[in-house]
Short mmCIF file of C-alpha atoms in Angstrom, two decimals:
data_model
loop_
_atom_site.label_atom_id
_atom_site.label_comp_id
_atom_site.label_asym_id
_atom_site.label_seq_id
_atom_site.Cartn_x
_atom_site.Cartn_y
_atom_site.Cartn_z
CA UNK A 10 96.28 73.16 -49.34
CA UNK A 11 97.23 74.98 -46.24
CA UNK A 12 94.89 73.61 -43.07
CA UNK A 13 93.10 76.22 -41.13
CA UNK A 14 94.72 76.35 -37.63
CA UNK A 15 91.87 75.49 -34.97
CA UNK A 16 92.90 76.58 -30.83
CA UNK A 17 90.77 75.39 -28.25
CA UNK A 18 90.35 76.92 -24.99
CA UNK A 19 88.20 74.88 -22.08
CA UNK A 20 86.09 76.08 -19.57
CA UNK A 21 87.03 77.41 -15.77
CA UNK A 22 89.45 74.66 -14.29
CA UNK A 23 88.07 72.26 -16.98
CA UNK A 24 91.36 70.07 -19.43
CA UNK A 25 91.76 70.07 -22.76
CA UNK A 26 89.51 66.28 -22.63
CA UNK A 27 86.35 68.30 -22.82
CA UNK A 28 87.54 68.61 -26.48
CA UNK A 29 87.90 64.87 -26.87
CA UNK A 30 84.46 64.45 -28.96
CA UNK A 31 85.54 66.80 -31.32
CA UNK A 32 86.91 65.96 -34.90
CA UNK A 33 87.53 68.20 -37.84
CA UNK A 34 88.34 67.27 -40.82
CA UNK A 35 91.67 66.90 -41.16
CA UNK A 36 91.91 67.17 -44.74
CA UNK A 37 91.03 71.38 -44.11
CA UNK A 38 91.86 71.82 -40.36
CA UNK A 39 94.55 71.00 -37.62
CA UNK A 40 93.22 71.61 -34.08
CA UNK A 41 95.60 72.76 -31.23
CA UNK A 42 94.62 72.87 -27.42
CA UNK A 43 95.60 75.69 -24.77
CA UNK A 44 95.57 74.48 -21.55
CA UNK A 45 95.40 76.94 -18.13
CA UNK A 46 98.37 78.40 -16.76
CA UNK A 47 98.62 79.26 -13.05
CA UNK A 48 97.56 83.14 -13.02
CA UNK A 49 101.02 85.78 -12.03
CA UNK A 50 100.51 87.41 -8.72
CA UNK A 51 97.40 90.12 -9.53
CA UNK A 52 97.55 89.35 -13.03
CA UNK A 53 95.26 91.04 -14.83
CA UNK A 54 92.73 89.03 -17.42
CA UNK A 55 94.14 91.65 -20.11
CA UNK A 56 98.07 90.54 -18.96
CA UNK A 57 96.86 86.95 -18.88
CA UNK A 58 95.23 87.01 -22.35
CA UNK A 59 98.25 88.63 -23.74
CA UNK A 60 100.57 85.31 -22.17
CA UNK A 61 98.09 83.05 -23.51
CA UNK A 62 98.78 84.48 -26.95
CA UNK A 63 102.46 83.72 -26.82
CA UNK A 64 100.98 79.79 -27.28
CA UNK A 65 99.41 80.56 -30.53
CA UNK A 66 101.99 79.19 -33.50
CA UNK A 67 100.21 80.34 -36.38
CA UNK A 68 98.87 82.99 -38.44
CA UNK A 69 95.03 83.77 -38.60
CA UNK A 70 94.23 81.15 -36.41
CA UNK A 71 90.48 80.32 -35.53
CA UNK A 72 89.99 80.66 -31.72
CA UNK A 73 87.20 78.92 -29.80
CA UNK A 74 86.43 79.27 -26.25
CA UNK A 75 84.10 77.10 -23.87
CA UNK A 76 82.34 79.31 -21.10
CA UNK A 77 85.12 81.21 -19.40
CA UNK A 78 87.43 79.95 -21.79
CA UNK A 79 85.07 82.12 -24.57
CA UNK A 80 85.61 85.08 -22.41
CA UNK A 81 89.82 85.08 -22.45
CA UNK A 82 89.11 84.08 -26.59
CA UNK A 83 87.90 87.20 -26.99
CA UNK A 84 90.47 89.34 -24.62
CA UNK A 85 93.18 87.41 -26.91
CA UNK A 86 92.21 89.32 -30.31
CA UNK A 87 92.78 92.60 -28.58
CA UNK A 88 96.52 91.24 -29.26
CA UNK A 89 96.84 89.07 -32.51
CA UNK A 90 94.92 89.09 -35.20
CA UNK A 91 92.40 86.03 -36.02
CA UNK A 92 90.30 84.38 -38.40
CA UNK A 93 87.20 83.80 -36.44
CA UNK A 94 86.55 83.95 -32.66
CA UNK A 95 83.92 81.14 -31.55
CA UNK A 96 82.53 81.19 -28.06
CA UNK A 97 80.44 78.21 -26.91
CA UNK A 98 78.71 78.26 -23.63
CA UNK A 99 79.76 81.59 -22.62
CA UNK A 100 78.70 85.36 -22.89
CA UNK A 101 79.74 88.33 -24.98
CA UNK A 102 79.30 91.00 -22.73
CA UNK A 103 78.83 91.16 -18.59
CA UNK A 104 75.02 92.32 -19.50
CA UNK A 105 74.57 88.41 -20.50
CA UNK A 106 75.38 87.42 -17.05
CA UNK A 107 72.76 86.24 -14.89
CA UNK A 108 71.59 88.19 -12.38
CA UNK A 109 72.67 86.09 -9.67
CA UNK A 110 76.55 86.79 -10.96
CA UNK A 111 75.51 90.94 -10.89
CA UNK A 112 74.86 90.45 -7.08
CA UNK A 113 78.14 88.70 -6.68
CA UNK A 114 79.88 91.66 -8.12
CA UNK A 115 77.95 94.42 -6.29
CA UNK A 116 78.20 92.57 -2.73
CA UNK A 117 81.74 90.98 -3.62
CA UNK A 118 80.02 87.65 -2.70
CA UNK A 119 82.65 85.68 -4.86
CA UNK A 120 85.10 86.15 -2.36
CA UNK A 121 82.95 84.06 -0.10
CA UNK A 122 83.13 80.84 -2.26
CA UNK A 123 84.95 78.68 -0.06
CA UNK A 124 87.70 77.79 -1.94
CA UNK A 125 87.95 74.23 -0.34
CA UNK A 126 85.98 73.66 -4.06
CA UNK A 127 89.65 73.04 -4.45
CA UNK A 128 89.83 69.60 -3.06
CA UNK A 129 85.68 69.34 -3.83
CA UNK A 130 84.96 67.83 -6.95
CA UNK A 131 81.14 68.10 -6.16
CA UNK A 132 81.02 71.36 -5.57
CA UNK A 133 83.52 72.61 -8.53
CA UNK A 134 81.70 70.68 -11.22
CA UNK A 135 78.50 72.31 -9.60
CA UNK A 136 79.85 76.15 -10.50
CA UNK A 137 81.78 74.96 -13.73
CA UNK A 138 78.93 72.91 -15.21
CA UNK A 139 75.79 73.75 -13.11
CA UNK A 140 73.34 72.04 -10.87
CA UNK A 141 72.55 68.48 -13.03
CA UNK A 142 76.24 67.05 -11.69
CA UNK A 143 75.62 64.27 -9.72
CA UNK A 144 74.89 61.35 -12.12
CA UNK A 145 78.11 62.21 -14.27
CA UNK A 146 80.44 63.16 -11.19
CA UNK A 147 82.69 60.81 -12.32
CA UNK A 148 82.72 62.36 -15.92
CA UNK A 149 83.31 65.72 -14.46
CA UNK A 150 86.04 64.29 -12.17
CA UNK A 151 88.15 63.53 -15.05
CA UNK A 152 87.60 66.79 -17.07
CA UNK A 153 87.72 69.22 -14.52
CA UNK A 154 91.93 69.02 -13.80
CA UNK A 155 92.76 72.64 -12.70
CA UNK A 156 92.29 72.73 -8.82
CA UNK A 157 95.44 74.92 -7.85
CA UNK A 158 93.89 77.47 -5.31
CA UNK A 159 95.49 80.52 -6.68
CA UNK A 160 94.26 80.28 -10.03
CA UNK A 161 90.61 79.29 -8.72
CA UNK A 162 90.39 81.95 -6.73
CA UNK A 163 91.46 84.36 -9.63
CA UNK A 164 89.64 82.37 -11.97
CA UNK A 165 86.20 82.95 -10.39
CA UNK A 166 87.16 87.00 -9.94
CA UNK A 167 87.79 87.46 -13.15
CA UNK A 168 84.66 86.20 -14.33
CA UNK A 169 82.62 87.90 -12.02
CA UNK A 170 84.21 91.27 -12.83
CA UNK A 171 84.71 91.09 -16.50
CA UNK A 172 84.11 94.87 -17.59
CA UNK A 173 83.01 94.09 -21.14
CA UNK A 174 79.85 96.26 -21.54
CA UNK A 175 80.07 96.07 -25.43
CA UNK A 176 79.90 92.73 -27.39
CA UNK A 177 82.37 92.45 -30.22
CA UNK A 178 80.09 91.89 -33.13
CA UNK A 179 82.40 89.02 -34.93
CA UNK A 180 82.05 86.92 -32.26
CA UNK A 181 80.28 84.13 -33.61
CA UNK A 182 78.30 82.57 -30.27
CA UNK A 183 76.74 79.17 -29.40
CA UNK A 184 74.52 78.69 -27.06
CA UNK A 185 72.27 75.81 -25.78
CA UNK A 186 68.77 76.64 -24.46
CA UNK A 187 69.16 75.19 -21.72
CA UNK A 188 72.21 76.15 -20.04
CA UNK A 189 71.99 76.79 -16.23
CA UNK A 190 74.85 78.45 -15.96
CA UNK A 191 74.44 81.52 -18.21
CA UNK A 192 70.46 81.14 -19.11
CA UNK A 193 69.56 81.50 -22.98
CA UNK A 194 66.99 84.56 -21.99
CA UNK A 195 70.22 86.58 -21.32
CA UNK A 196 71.52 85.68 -24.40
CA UNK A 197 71.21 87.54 -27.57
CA UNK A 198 72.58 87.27 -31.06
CA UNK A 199 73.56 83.64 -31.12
CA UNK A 200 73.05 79.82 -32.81
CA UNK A 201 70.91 78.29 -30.20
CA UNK A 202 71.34 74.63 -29.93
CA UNK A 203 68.01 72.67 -29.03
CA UNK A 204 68.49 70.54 -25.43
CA UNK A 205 72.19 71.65 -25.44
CA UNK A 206 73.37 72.58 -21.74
CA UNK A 207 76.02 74.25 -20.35
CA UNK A 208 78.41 70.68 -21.00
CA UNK A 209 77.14 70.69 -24.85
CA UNK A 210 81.07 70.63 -25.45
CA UNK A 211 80.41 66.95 -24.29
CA UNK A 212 76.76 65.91 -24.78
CA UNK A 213 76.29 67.79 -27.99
CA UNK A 214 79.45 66.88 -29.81
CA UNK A 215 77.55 65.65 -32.71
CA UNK A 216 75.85 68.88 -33.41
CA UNK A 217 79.35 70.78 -33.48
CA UNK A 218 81.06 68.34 -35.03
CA UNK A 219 78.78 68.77 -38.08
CA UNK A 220 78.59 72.46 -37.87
CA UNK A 221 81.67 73.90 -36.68
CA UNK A 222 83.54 73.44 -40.16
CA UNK A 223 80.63 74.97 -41.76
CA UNK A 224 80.63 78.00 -39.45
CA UNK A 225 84.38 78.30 -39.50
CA UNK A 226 83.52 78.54 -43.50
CA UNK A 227 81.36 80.69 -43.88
CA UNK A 228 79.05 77.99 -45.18
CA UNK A 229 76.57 77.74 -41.90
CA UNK A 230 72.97 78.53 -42.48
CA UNK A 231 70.63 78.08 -39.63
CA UNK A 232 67.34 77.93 -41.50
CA UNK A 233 66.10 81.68 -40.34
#
C-alpha cells in the first residue's frame, strides 16, 4: 500500500518542533517537514511559494499549513497539484484578518514593528502566538527558531498584504475558538476546535492527532 505523503509547514519564524506532538499512522501516511528559507531580495510570496515547491518529493501530496505557514500552503497549489490543502490557525482570505491587521495595511504600520523582535523572544512569541506568552516563554523559545532580520521583516509584510480576496473552497480549515491572533468571529467555513488557541498545533495535539487522518480521508464528520 502506497503511504499518503503528509508536508508540514510551521507558523511565522516558528521550526518544524511545533509538529513534534503529531503522529500519523504510519501504516497509511509518511509525514515530511518544510522548514523557512531566508526570503530572495523582494521576493515575492508568489516567487517564494513557487521555491518552496521545489522541496516537495512526491506526487499528490497532502499540504498543511500552521497560521502563516497555511497562507504559503495555499499559494503552493497555484504550482503543483495536491491531494488536500489543510490550514490550521490561519485564514483563507485577507477578509478573515482582524481588523487591527486592515489598519496595518492601510497606514503601513507593519513597517513600524521594531524589528529588534529579532533578538526578543518576548515580543516575537507575542505576534507569532498572541498575548497568553509569558508562562510558556520558555516553550516558545525553543519553537520559535527563525530570527534572521531579513526574512522577519518580509515575513510580517507579506502577511499583512496578502491580496487573497477569494477563499479557495478546498481548503479544508481549522480553527480554535479562541485564537487571539486571527479571532474565530472572522472566521467562516471551518472545523472549530473547542478551547483550541492560536498554539493548538501544541496544546491541542490530541484533537488532531485523532482527526487529521480522518479528514485527510474523507472519513471526518463533525456531528452537524
Amino acid at each position: 500500500m502506497n503511504k499518503i505523503p503528509v508536508y508540514f509547514m510551521p507558523g511565522l519564524a516558528a521550526s518544524v518542533s511545533i509538529f513534534e506532538r503529531i503522529k500519523l499512522p504510519e501504516l497509511e501516511f509518511e509525514m515530511f517537514f518544510l522548514e523557512w528559507e531566508i526570503p530572495l531580495e523582494k521576493e515575492s510570496l508568489q516567487d517564494y511559494a513557487r521555491r518552496m515547491t521545489e522541496k516537495i518529493k512526491h506526487e499528490n501530496p497532502v499540504l498543511i499549513g500552521v497560521s502563516f505557514g497555511g497562507i504559503l500552503v495555499q499559494e503552493m497549489v497555484r504550482f503543483i497539484e495536491v491531494r488536500k490543502v489543510i490550514i490550521i490557525s490561519s485564514v483563507k482570505s485577507n477578509l478573515e484578518f482582524p481588523k487591527r491587521m486592515m489598519v496595518a495595511k492601510s497606514t503601513k504600520a507593519y513597517k513600524l514593528i521594531p524589528i529588534s523582535l529579532v533578538q526578543n523572544i518576548e515580543s516575537l512569541a507575542k505576534f507569532s502566538f498572541g498575548k497568553k506568552v509569558n508562562e510558556r516563554l520558555k516553550l516558545y523559545e525553543k519553537f520559535l527558531s527563525v530570527r534572521d532580520k531579513r526574512y522577519l521583516d518580509w515575513a510580517i509584510e507579506q502577511v499583512v498584504l496578502w491580496d487573497r480576496t477569494v477563499a479557495d473552497q478546498n481548503v479544508i480549515h481549522i480553527h480554535g475558538d479562541a485564537d487571539d491572533v486571527f479571532p474565530i468571529k472572522n472566521i467562516s467555513n471551518c472545523l472549530i476546535v473547542k478551547g483550541g488557541t492560536h498554539v493548538m498545533i501544541l496544546m491541542k495535539c490530541k484533537w488532531l492527532n485523532e482527526n487529521l487522518p480522518k479528514i485527510i480521508l474523507d472519513q471526518y464528520y463533525d456531528g452537524k
